[in-house]
mmCIF file of C-alpha atoms in Angstrom:
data_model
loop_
_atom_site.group_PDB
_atom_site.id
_atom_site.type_symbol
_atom_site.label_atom_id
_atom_site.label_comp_id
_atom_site.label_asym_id
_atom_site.label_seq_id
_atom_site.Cartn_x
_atom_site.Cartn_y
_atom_site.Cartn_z
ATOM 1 C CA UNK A 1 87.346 -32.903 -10.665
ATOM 2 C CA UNK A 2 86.396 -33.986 -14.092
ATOM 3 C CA UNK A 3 87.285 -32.813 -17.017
ATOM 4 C CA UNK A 4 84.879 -30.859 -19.155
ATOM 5 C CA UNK A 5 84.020 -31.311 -23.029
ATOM 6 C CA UNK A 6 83.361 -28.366 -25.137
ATOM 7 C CA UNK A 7 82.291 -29.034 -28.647
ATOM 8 C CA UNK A 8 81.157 -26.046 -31.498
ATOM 9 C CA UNK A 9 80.475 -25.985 -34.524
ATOM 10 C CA UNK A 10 80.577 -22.699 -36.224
ATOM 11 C CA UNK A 11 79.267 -22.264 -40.040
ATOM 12 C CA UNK A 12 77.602 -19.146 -42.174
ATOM 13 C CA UNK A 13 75.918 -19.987 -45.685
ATOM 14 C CA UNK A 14 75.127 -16.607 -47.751
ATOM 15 C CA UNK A 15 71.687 -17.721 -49.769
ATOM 16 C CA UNK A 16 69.747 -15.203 -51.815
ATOM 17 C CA UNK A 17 65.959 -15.977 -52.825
ATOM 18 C CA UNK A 18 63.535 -14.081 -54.750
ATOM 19 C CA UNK A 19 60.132 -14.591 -56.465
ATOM 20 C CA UNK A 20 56.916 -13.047 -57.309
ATOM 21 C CA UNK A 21 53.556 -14.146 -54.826
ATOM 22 C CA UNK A 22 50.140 -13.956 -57.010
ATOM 23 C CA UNK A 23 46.878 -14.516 -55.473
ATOM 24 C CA UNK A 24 47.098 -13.581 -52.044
ATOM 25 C CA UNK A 25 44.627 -10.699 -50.610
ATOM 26 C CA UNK A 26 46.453 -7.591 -48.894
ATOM 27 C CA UNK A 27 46.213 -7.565 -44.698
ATOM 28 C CA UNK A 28 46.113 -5.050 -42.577
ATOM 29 C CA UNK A 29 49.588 -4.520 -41.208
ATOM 30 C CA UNK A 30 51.001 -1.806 -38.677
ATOM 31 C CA UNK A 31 53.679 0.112 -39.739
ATOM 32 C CA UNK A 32 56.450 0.457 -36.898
ATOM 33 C CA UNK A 33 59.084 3.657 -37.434
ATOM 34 C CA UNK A 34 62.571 2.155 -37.135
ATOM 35 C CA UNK A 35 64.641 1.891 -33.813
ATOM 36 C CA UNK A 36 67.827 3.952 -33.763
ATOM 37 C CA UNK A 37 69.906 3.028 -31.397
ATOM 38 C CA UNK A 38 72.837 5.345 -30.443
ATOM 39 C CA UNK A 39 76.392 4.066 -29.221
ATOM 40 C CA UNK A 40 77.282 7.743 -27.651
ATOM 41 C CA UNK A 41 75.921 10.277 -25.715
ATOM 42 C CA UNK A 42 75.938 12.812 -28.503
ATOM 43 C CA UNK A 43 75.494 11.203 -32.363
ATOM 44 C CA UNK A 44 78.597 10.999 -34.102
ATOM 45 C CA UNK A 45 79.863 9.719 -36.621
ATOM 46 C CA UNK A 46 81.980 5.998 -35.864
ATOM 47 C CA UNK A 47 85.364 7.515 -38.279
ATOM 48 C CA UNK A 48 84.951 10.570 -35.507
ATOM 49 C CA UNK A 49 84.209 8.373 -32.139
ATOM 50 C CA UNK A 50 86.819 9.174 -29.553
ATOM 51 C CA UNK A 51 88.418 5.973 -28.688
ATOM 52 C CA UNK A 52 91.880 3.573 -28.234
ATOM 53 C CA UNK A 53 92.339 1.843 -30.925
ATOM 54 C CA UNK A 54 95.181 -0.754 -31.074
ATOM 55 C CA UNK A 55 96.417 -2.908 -34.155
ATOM 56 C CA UNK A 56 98.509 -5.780 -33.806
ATOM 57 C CA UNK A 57 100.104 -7.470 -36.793
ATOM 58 C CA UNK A 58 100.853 -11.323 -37.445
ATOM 59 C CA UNK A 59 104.234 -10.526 -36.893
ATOM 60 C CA UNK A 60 103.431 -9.978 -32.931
ATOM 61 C CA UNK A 61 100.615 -12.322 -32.796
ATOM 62 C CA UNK A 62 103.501 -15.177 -34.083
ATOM 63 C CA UNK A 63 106.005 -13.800 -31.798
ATOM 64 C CA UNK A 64 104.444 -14.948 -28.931
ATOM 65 C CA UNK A 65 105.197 -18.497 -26.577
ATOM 66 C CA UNK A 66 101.867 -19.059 -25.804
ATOM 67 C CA UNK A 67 99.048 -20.974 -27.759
ATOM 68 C CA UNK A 68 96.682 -17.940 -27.663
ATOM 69 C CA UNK A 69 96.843 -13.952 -27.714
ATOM 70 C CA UNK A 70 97.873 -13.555 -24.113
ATOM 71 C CA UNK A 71 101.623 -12.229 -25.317
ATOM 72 C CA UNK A 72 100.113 -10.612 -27.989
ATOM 73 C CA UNK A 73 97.195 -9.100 -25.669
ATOM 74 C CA UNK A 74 99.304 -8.046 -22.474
ATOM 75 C CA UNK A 75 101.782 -5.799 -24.608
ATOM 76 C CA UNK A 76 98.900 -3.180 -24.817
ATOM 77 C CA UNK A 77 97.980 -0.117 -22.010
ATOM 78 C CA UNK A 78 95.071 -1.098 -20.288
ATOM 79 C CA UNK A 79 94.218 -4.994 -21.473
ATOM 80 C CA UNK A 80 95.446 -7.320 -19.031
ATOM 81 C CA UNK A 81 94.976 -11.537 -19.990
ATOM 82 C CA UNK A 82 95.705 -14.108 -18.145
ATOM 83 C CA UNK A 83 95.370 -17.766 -17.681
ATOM 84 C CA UNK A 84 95.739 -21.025 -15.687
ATOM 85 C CA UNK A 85 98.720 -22.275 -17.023
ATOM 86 C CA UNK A 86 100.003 -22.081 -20.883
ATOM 87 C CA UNK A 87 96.641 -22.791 -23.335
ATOM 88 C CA UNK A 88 94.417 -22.772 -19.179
ATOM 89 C CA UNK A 89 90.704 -21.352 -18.375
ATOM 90 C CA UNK A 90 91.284 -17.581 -20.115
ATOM 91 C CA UNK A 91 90.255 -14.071 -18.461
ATOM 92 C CA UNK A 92 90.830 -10.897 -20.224
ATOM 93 C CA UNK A 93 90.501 -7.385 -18.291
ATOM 94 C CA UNK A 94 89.708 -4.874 -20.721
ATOM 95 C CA UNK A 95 89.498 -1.117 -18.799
ATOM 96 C CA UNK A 96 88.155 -3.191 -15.897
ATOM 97 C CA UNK A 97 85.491 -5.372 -17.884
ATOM 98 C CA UNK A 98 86.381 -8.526 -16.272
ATOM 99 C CA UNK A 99 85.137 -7.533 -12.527
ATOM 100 C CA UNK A 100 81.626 -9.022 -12.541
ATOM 101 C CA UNK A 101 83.243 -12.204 -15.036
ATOM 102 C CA UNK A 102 84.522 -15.011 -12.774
ATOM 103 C CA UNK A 103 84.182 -17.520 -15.362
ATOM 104 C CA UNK A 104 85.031 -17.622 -19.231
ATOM 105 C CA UNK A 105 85.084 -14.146 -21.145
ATOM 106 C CA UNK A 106 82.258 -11.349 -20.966
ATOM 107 C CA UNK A 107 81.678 -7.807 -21.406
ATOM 108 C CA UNK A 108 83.870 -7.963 -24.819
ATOM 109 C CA UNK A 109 82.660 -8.082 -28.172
ATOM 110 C CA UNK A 110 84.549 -10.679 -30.188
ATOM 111 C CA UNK A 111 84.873 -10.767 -33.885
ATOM 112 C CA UNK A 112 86.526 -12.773 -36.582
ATOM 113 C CA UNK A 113 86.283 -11.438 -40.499
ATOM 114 C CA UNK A 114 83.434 -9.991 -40.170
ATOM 115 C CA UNK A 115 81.435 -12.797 -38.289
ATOM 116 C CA UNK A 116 80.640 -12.092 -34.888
ATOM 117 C CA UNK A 117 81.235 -14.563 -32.249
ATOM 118 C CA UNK A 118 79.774 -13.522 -28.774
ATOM 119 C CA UNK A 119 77.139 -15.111 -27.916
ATOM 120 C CA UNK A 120 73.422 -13.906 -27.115
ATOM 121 C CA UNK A 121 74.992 -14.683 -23.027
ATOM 122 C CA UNK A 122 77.905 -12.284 -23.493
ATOM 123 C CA UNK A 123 80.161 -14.840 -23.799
ATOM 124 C CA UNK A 124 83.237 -14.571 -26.040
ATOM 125 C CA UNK A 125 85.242 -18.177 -27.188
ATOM 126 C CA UNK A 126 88.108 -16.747 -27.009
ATOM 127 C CA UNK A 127 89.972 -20.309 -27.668
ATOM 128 C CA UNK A 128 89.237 -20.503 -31.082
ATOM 129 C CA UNK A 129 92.051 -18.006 -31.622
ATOM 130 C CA UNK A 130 95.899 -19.566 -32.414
ATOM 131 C CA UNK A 131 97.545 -16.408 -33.099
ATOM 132 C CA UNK A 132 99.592 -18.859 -35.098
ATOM 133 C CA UNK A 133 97.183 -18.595 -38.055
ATOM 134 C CA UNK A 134 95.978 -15.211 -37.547
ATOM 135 C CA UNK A 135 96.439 -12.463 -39.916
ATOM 136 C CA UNK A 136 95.593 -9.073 -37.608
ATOM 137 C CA UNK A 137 93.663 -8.108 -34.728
ATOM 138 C CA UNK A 138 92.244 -5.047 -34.078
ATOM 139 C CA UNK A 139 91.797 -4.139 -30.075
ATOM 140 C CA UNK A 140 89.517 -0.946 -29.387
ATOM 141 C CA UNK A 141 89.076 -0.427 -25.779
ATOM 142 C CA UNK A 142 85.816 1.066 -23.542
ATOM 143 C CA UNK A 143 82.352 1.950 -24.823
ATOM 144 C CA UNK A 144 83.130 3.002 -27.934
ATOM 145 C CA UNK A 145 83.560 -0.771 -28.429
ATOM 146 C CA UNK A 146 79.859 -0.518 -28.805
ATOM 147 C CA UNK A 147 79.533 0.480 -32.837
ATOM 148 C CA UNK A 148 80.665 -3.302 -32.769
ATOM 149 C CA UNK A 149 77.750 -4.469 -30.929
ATOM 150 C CA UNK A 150 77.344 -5.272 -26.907
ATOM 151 C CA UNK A 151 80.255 -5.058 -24.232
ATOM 152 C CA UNK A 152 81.298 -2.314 -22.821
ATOM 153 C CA UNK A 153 84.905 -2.946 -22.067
ATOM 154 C CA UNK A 154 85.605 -3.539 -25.973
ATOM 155 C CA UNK A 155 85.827 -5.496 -28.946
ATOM 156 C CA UNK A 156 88.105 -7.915 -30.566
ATOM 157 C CA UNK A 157 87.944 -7.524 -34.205
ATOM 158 C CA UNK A 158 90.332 -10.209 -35.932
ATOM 159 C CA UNK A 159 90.958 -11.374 -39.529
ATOM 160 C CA UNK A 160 92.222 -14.753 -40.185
ATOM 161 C CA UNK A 161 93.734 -14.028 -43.659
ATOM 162 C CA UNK A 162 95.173 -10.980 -45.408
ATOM 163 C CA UNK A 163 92.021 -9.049 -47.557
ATOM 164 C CA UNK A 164 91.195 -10.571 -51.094
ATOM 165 C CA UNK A 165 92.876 -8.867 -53.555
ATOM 166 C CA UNK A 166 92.423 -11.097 -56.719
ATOM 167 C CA UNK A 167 96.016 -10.277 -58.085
ATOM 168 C CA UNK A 168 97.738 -13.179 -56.652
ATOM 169 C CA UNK A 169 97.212 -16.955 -57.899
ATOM 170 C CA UNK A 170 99.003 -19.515 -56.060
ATOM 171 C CA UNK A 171 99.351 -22.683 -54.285
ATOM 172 C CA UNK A 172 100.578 -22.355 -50.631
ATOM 173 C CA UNK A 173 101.180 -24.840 -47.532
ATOM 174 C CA UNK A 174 102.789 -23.971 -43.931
ATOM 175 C CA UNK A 175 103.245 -26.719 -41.305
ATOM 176 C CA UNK A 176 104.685 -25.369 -37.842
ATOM 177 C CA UNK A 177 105.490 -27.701 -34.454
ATOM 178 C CA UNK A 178 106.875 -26.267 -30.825
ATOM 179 C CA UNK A 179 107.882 -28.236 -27.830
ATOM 180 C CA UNK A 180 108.233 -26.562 -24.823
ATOM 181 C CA UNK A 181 108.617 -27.823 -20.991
ATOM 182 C CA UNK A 182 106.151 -27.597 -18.450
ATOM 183 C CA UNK A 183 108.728 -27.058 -15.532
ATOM 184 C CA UNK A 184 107.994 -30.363 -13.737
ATOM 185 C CA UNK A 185 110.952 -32.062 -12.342
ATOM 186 C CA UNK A 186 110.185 -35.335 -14.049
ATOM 187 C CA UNK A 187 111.694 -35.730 -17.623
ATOM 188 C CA UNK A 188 109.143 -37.891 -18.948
ATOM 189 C CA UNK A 189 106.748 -37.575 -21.952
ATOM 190 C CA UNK A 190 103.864 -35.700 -18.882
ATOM 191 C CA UNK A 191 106.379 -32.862 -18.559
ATOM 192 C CA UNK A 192 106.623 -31.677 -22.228
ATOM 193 C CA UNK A 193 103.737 -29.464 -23.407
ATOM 194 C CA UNK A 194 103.019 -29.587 -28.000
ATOM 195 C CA UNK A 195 101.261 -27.481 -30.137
ATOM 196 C CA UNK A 196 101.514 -28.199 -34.221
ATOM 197 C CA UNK A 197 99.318 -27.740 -37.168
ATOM 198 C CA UNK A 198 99.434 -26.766 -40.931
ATOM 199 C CA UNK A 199 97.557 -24.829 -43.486
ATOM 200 C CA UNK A 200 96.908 -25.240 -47.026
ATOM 201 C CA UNK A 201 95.635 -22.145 -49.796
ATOM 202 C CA UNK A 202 94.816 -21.834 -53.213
ATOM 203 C CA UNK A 203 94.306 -18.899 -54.308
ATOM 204 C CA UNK A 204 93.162 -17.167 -58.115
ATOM 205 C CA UNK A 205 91.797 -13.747 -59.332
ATOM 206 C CA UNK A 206 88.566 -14.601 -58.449
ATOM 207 C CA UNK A 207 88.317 -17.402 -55.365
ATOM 208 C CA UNK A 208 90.537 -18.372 -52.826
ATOM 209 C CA UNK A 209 90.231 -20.944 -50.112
ATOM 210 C CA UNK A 210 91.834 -22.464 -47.007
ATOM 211 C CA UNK A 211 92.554 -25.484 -44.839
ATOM 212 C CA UNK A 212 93.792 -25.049 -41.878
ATOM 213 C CA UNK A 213 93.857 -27.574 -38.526
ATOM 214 C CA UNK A 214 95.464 -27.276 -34.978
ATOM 215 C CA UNK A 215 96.398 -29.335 -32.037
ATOM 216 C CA UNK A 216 97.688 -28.864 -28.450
ATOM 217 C CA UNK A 217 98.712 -30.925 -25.870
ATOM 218 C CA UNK A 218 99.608 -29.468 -22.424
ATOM 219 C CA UNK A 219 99.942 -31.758 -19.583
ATOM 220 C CA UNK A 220 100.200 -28.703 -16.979
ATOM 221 C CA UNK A 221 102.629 -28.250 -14.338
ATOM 222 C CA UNK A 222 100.476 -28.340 -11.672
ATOM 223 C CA UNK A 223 97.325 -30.889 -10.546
ATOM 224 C CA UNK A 224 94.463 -30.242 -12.879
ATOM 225 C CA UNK A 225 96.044 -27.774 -15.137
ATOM 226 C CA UNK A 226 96.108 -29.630 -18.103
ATOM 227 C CA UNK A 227 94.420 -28.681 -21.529
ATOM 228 C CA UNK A 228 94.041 -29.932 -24.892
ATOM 229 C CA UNK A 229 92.615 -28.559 -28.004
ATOM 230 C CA UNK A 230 91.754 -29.434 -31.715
ATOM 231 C CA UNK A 231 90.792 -27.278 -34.360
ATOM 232 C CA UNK A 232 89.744 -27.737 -38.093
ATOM 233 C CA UNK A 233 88.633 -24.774 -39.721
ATOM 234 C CA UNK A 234 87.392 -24.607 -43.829
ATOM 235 C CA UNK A 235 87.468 -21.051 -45.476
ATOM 236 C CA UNK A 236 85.976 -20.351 -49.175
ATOM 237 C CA UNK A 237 86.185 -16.574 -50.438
ATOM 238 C CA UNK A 238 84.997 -15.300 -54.291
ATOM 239 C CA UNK A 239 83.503 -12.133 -56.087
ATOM 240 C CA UNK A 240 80.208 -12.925 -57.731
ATOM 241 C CA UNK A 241 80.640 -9.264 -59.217
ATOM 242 C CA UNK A 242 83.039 -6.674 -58.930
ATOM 243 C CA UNK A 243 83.490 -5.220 -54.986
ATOM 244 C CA UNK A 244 81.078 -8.478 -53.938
ATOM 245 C CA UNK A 245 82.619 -10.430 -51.712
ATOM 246 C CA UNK A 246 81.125 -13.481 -50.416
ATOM 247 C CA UNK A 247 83.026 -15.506 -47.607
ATOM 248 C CA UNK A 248 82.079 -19.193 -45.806
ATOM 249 C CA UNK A 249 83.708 -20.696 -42.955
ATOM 250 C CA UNK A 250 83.203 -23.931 -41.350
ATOM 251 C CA UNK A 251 84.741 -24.724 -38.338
ATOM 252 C CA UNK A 252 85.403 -27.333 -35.696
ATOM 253 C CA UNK A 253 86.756 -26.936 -32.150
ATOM 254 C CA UNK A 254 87.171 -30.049 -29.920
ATOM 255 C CA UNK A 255 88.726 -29.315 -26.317
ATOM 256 C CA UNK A 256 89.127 -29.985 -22.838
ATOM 257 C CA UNK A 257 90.633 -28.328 -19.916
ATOM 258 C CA UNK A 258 90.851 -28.784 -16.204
ATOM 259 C CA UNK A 259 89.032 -26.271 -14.560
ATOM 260 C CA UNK A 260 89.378 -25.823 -10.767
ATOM 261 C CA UNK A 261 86.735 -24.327 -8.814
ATOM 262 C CA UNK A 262 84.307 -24.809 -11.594
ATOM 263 C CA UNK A 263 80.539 -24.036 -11.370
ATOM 264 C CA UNK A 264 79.820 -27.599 -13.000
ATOM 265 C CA UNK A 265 81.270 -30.889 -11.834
#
């Protein structure tokens, strides 16, 4: 079984344009009435939507062993994560979403401040998340997931930093490294599993931005169960006026894992 290469690049540039056109002759257009679509049965509205709502704080996502928000994740009623080996091949059951998702993550609406990140499949990359260098993460469970956007089993709303408050200016770096064992008999170099990385911020009353790059290592305890992942991720926040906030990322993710039973050799 090979190994398999996943590369993506994710990046958002805000751009505003405006001008005047002279000279050009009017053309007969057709003028469509706007599509409402409605999340629920009955309109309501979303601060009145029945629903479960969970929050989960950086304290819990920090708290956690494992490279990605399974701890965090499987402390909550009705979500159940899991995955082949520490930093494996991910599934997340979310009120039963996962039935109909043998591979990857789908039927769950994934979100990251502000910029969504399912794909047009359904397909959620849930292994850009280190809870490590996440701020909060908002679970809400079943259809009312849907004021999000598609998935019925829920959405994954998650901010990466704490909200831009201007009041604060600052120069900040954190640097964290864990070791842990994979179980294997053998007490060589193959049995140890690493995860490290650092961030750097500068902040001011008007901008801030952040650097911040992870790496894993996890030689698995069992055949083809091992995993490796890097990460380098570029965020740049500032108010243009007052309540305007514009925000950039540019990110990198470089991984691998061994994926038994995989649809593609």
């Amino acid at each position: 079984m090979g190994k398999h290469w996943r590369r993506s690049w994710t990046g958002v540039f805000l751009c505003t344009l405006s001008g005047t056109v002279f000279g050009q002759k009017p053309i007969d257009t057709l003028r469509v009435d706007a599509a409402i679509v409605e999340v629920l049965r009955i309109p309501t509205p979303v601060q009145r939507a029945p629903g479960a709502l969970y929050a989960i704080g950086a304290l819990q996502l920090q708290n956690g062993v494992s490279p990605d928000i399974e701890d965090a994740l499987n402390m909550l009623p009705g979500v159940k994560m899991e995955t082949r080996g520490v930093g494996g091949s991910r599934r997340i059951q979310m009120r039963s979403s996962g039935l109909r998702s043998p591979f990857a993550v789908r039927n769950i609406h994934m979100l990251c401040d502000g910029f969504v990140l399912t794909g047009a499949g359904g397909t959620s990359p849930i292994e850009l998340w280190n809870p490590q260098w996440m701020h909060r993460l908002e679970v809400l469970l079943g259809p009312t997931g849907a004021i999000f956007g598609g998935g019925y089993g829920g959405a994954l709303v998650a901010s990466s930093q704490a909200p831009f408050s201007g009041a604060k200016t600052g120069f900040r770096v954190r640097s964290m490294t864990r070791l842990s064992s994979t179980g294997r008999s053998d007490q060589t170099p193959s049995g140890l599993a690493m995860e490290s990385g650092f961030s750097i911020t500068e902040s001011n009353t008007s901008s801030d931005w952040k650097l911040q790059s992870s790496w894993s290592d996890n030689p698995g305890f069992r055949d083809q169960e091992s995993n490796q992942k890097r990460t380098l991720e570029v965020h740049k926040r500032w108010l243009s006026q007052p309540h305007i906030l514009h925000h950039v990322w540019t990110g990198l993710l470089q991984a691998s894992w061994d994926l038994p039973g995989s649809i593609v050799e």
